[in-house]
Short mmCIF file of C-alpha atoms in Angstrom, two decimals:
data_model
loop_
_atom_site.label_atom_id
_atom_site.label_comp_id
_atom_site.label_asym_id
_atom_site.label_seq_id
_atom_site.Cartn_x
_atom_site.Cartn_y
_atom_site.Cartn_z
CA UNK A 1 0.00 0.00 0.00
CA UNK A 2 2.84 2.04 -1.09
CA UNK A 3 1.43 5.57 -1.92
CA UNK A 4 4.52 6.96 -3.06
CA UNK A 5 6.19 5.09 -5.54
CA UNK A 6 9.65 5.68 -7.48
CA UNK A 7 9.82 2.61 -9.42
CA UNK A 8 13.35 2.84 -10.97
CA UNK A 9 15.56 1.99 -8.24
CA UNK A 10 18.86 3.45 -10.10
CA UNK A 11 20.07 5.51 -12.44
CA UNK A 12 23.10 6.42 -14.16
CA UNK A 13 23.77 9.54 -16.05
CA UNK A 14 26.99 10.72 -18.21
CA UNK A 15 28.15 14.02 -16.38
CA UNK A 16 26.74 17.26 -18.09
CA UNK A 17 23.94 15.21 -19.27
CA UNK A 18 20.07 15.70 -17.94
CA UNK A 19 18.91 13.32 -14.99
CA UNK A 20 15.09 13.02 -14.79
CA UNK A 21 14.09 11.09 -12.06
CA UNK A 22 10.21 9.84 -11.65
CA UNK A 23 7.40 9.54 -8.74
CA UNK A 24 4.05 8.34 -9.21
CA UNK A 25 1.19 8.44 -5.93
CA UNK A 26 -1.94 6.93 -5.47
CA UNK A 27 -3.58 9.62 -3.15
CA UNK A 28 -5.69 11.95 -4.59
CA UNK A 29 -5.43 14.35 -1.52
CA UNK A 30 -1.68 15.38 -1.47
CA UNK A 31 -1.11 18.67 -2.47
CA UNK A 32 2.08 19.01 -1.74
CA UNK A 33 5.09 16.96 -2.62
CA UNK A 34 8.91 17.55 -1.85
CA UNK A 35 12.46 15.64 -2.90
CA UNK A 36 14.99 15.00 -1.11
CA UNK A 37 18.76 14.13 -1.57
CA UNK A 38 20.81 11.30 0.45
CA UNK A 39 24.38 10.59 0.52
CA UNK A 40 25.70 7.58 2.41
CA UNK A 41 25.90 7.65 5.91
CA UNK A 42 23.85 10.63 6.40
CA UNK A 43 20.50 11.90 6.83
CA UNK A 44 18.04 13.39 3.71
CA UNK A 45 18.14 16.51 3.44
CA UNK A 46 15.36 18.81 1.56
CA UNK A 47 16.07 19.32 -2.04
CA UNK A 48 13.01 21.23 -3.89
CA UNK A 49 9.12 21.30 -3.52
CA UNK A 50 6.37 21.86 -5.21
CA UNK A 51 3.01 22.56 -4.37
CA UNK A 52 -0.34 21.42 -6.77
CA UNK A 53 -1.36 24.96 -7.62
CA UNK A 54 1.92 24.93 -9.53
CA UNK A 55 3.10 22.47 -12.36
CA UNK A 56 6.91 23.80 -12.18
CA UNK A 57 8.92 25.07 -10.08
CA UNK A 58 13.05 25.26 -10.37
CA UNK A 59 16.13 25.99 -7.97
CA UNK A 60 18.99 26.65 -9.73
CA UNK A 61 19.94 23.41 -11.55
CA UNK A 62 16.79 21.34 -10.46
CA UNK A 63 13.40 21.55 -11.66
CA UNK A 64 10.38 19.53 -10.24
CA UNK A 65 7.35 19.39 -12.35
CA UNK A 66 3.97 18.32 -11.48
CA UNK A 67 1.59 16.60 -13.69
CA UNK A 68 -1.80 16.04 -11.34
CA UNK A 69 -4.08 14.39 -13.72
CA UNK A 70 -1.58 11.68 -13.92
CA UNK A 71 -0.37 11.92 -10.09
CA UNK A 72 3.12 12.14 -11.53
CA UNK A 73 5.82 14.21 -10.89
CA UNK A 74 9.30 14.44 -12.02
CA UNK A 75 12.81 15.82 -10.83
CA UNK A 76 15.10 16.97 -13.30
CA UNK A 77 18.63 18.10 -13.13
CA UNK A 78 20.89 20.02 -15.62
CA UNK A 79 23.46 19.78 -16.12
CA UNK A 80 24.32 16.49 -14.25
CA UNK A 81 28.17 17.04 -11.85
CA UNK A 82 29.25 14.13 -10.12
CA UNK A 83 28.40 15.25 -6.76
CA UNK A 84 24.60 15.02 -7.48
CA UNK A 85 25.48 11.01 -7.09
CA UNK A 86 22.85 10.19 -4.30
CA UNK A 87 19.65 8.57 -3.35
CA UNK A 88 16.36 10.89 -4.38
CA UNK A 89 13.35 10.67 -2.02
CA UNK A 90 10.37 11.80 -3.42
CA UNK A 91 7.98 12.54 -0.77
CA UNK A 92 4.53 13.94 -0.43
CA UNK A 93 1.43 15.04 2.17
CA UNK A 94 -1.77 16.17 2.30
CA UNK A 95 -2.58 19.88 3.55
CA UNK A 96 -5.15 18.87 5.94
CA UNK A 97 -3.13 15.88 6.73
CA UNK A 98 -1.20 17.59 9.24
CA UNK A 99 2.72 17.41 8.69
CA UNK A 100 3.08 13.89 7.70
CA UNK A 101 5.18 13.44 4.75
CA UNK A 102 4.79 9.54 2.27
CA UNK A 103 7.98 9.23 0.97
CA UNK A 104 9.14 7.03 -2.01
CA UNK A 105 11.77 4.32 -2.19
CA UNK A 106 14.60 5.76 -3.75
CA UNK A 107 16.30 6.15 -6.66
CA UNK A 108 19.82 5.93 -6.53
CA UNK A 109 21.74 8.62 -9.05
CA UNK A 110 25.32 8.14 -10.25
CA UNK A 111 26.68 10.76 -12.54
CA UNK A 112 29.55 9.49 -14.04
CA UNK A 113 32.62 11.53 -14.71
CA UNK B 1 22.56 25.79 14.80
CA UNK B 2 22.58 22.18 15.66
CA UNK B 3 20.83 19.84 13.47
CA UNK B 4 18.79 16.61 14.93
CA UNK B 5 21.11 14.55 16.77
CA UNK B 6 20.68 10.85 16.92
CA UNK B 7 22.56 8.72 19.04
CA UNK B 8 24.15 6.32 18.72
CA UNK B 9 25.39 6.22 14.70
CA UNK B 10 25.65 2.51 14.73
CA UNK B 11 24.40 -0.39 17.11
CA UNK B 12 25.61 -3.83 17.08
CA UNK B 13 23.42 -6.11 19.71
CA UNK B 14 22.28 -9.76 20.17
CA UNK B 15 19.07 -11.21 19.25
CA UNK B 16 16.42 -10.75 22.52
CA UNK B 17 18.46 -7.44 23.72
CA UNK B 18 16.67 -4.75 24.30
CA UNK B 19 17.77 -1.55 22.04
CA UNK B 20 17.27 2.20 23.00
CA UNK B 21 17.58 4.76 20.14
CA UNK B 22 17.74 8.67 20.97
CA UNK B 23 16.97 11.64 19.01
CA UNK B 24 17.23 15.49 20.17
CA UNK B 25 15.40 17.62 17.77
CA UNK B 26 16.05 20.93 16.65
CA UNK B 27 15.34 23.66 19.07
CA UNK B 28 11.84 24.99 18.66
CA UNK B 29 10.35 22.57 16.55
CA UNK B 30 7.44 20.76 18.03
CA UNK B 31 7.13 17.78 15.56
CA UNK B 32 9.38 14.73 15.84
CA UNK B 33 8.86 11.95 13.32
CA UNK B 34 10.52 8.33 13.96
CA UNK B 35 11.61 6.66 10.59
CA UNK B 36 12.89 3.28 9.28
CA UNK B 37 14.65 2.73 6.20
CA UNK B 38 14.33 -0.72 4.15
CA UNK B 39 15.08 -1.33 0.45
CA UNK B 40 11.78 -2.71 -0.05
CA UNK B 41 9.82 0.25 1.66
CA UNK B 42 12.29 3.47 1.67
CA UNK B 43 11.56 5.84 4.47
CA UNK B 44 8.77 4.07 6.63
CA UNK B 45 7.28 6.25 8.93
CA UNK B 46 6.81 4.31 12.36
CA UNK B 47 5.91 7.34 14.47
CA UNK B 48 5.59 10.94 15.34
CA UNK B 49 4.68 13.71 17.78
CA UNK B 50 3.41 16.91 18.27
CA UNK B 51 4.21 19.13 21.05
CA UNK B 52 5.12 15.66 22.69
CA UNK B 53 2.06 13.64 22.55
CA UNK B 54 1.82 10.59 20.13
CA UNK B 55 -0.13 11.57 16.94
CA UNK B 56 0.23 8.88 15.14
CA UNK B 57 1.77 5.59 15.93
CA UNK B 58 0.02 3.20 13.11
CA UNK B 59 3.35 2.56 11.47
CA UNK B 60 4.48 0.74 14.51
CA UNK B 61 5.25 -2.86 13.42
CA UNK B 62 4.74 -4.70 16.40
CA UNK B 63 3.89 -4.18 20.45
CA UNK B 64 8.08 -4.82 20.88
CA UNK B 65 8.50 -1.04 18.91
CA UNK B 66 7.65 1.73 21.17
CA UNK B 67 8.43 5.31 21.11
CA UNK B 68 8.26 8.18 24.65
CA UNK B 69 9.18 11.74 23.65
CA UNK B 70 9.17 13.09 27.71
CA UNK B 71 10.18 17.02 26.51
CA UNK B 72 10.28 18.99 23.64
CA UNK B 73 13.67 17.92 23.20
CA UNK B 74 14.45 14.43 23.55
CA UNK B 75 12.67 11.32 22.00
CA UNK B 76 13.60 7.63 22.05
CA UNK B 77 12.71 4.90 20.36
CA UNK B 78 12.64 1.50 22.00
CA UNK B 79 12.76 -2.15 20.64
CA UNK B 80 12.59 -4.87 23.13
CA UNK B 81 13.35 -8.10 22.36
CA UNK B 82 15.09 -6.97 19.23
CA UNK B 83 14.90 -9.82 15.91
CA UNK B 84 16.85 -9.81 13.05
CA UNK B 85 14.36 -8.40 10.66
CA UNK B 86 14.52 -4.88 13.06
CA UNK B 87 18.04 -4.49 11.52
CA UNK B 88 17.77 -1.38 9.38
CA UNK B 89 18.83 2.48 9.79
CA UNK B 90 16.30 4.47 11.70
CA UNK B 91 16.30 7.93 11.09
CA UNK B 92 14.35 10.86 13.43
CA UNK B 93 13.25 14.23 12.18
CA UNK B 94 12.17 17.46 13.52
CA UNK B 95 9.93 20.24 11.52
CA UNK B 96 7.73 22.71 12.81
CA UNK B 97 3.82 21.62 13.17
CA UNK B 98 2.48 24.04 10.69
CA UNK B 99 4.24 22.88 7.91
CA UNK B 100 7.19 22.98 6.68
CA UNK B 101 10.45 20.44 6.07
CA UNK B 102 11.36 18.17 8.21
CA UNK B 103 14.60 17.72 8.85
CA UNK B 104 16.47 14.69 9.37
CA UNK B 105 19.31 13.18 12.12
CA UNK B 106 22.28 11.09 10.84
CA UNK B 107 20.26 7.54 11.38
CA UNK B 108 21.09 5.24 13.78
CA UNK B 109 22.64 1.81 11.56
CA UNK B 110 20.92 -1.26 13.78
CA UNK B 111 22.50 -4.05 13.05
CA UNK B 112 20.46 -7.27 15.35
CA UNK B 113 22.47 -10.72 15.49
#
């Protein structure tokens, strides 16, 4: 009863290159949705969000966009540099769901040098 | 400032011990989420609080998993006996309640014999 689902579990991306990474969820309600970066051995930390009166929003070299009718959204990054290599939570929650954040399972970025 | 602060980084214990994880939040937050990170299930959230009483505990596996947060700045999360299959890295986070990130400790790496 996963309701946030990343379904590719890695990716690997020539350095300079674009890296799109995907999320689908199941929950009609969440209106707002947020990625986050891991590196080994330490804790996410917040990358971008986005909330569902938008379908875009960007930060520097990453840009999530929001497609609601299909309950898919979509991180990219470009260019691609080496330390981007990390695990990308996507995560999302509901506004009268109180703070509680349904986060994916990961996809797992190497940009290659 | 000081992040969230989980101790300890790594624990290395016997089947049928009983394990104590411990989590100071970041100053002035008042929500304090427990998570547990699996490949099969990313970032499962087991519990969290709000101004230190239990919200939501649903995503606590079993009756040996339970979680105190006494003040608004120290939680811990307790797993007695501990099996095998509770070997994992547990993360806590702190945000504010209206909203907002949440921001994540180190993880604790459980490692059950």
């Amino acid at each position: 009863d996963q309701q946030v689902k990343q379904n590719s579990p890695s990716l690997s991306v020539q350095e300079g290159r674009i890296s799109i990474l995907n999320c689908d969820y199941t929950n009609s309600m969440f209106d707002y949705f947020l990625w986050y970066k891991k590196y080994p051995a330490e804790g996410p930390t917040f990358l971008i969000s986005i909330s569902s009166i938008k379908d875009k929003n960007e930060d520097g070299r990453f840009t999530v966009f929001l497609n609601k009718s299909a309950k898919h959204l979509s991180l990219h990054i470009v260019p691609s540099q080496p330390g981007d290599s990390a695990v990308y939570f996507c995560a999302a929650s509901e506004y009268n769901g109180g703070n509680q954040f349904y986060f994916g399972t990961g996809t797992s970025l190497t940009v290659i040098p | 400032d000081a992040g969230v602060i989980q101790s300890p980084r790594h624990e290395v214990t016997e089947m049928g011990q009983e394990v104590t994880l411990r989590c100071k939040p970041i100053s002035g937050h008042n929500s304090l989420f427990w998570y547990r990170q699996t490949m099969m299930r990313g970032l499962e959230l087991l519990i969290y609080f709000n101004n230190n009483v239990p919200i939501d505990d649903s995503g606590m596996p079993e009756d040996r998993f339970s979680a105190k947060m006494p003040n608004a700045s120290f939680s811990t999360l307790k797993i007695q006996p501990s099996e095998p299959r509770d070997s994992a890295v547990y993360f806590c986070a702190s945000s504010f309640t209206d909203g907002g990130t949440q921001h994540f400790g180190d993880g604790t790496r459980l490692s059950i014999l």
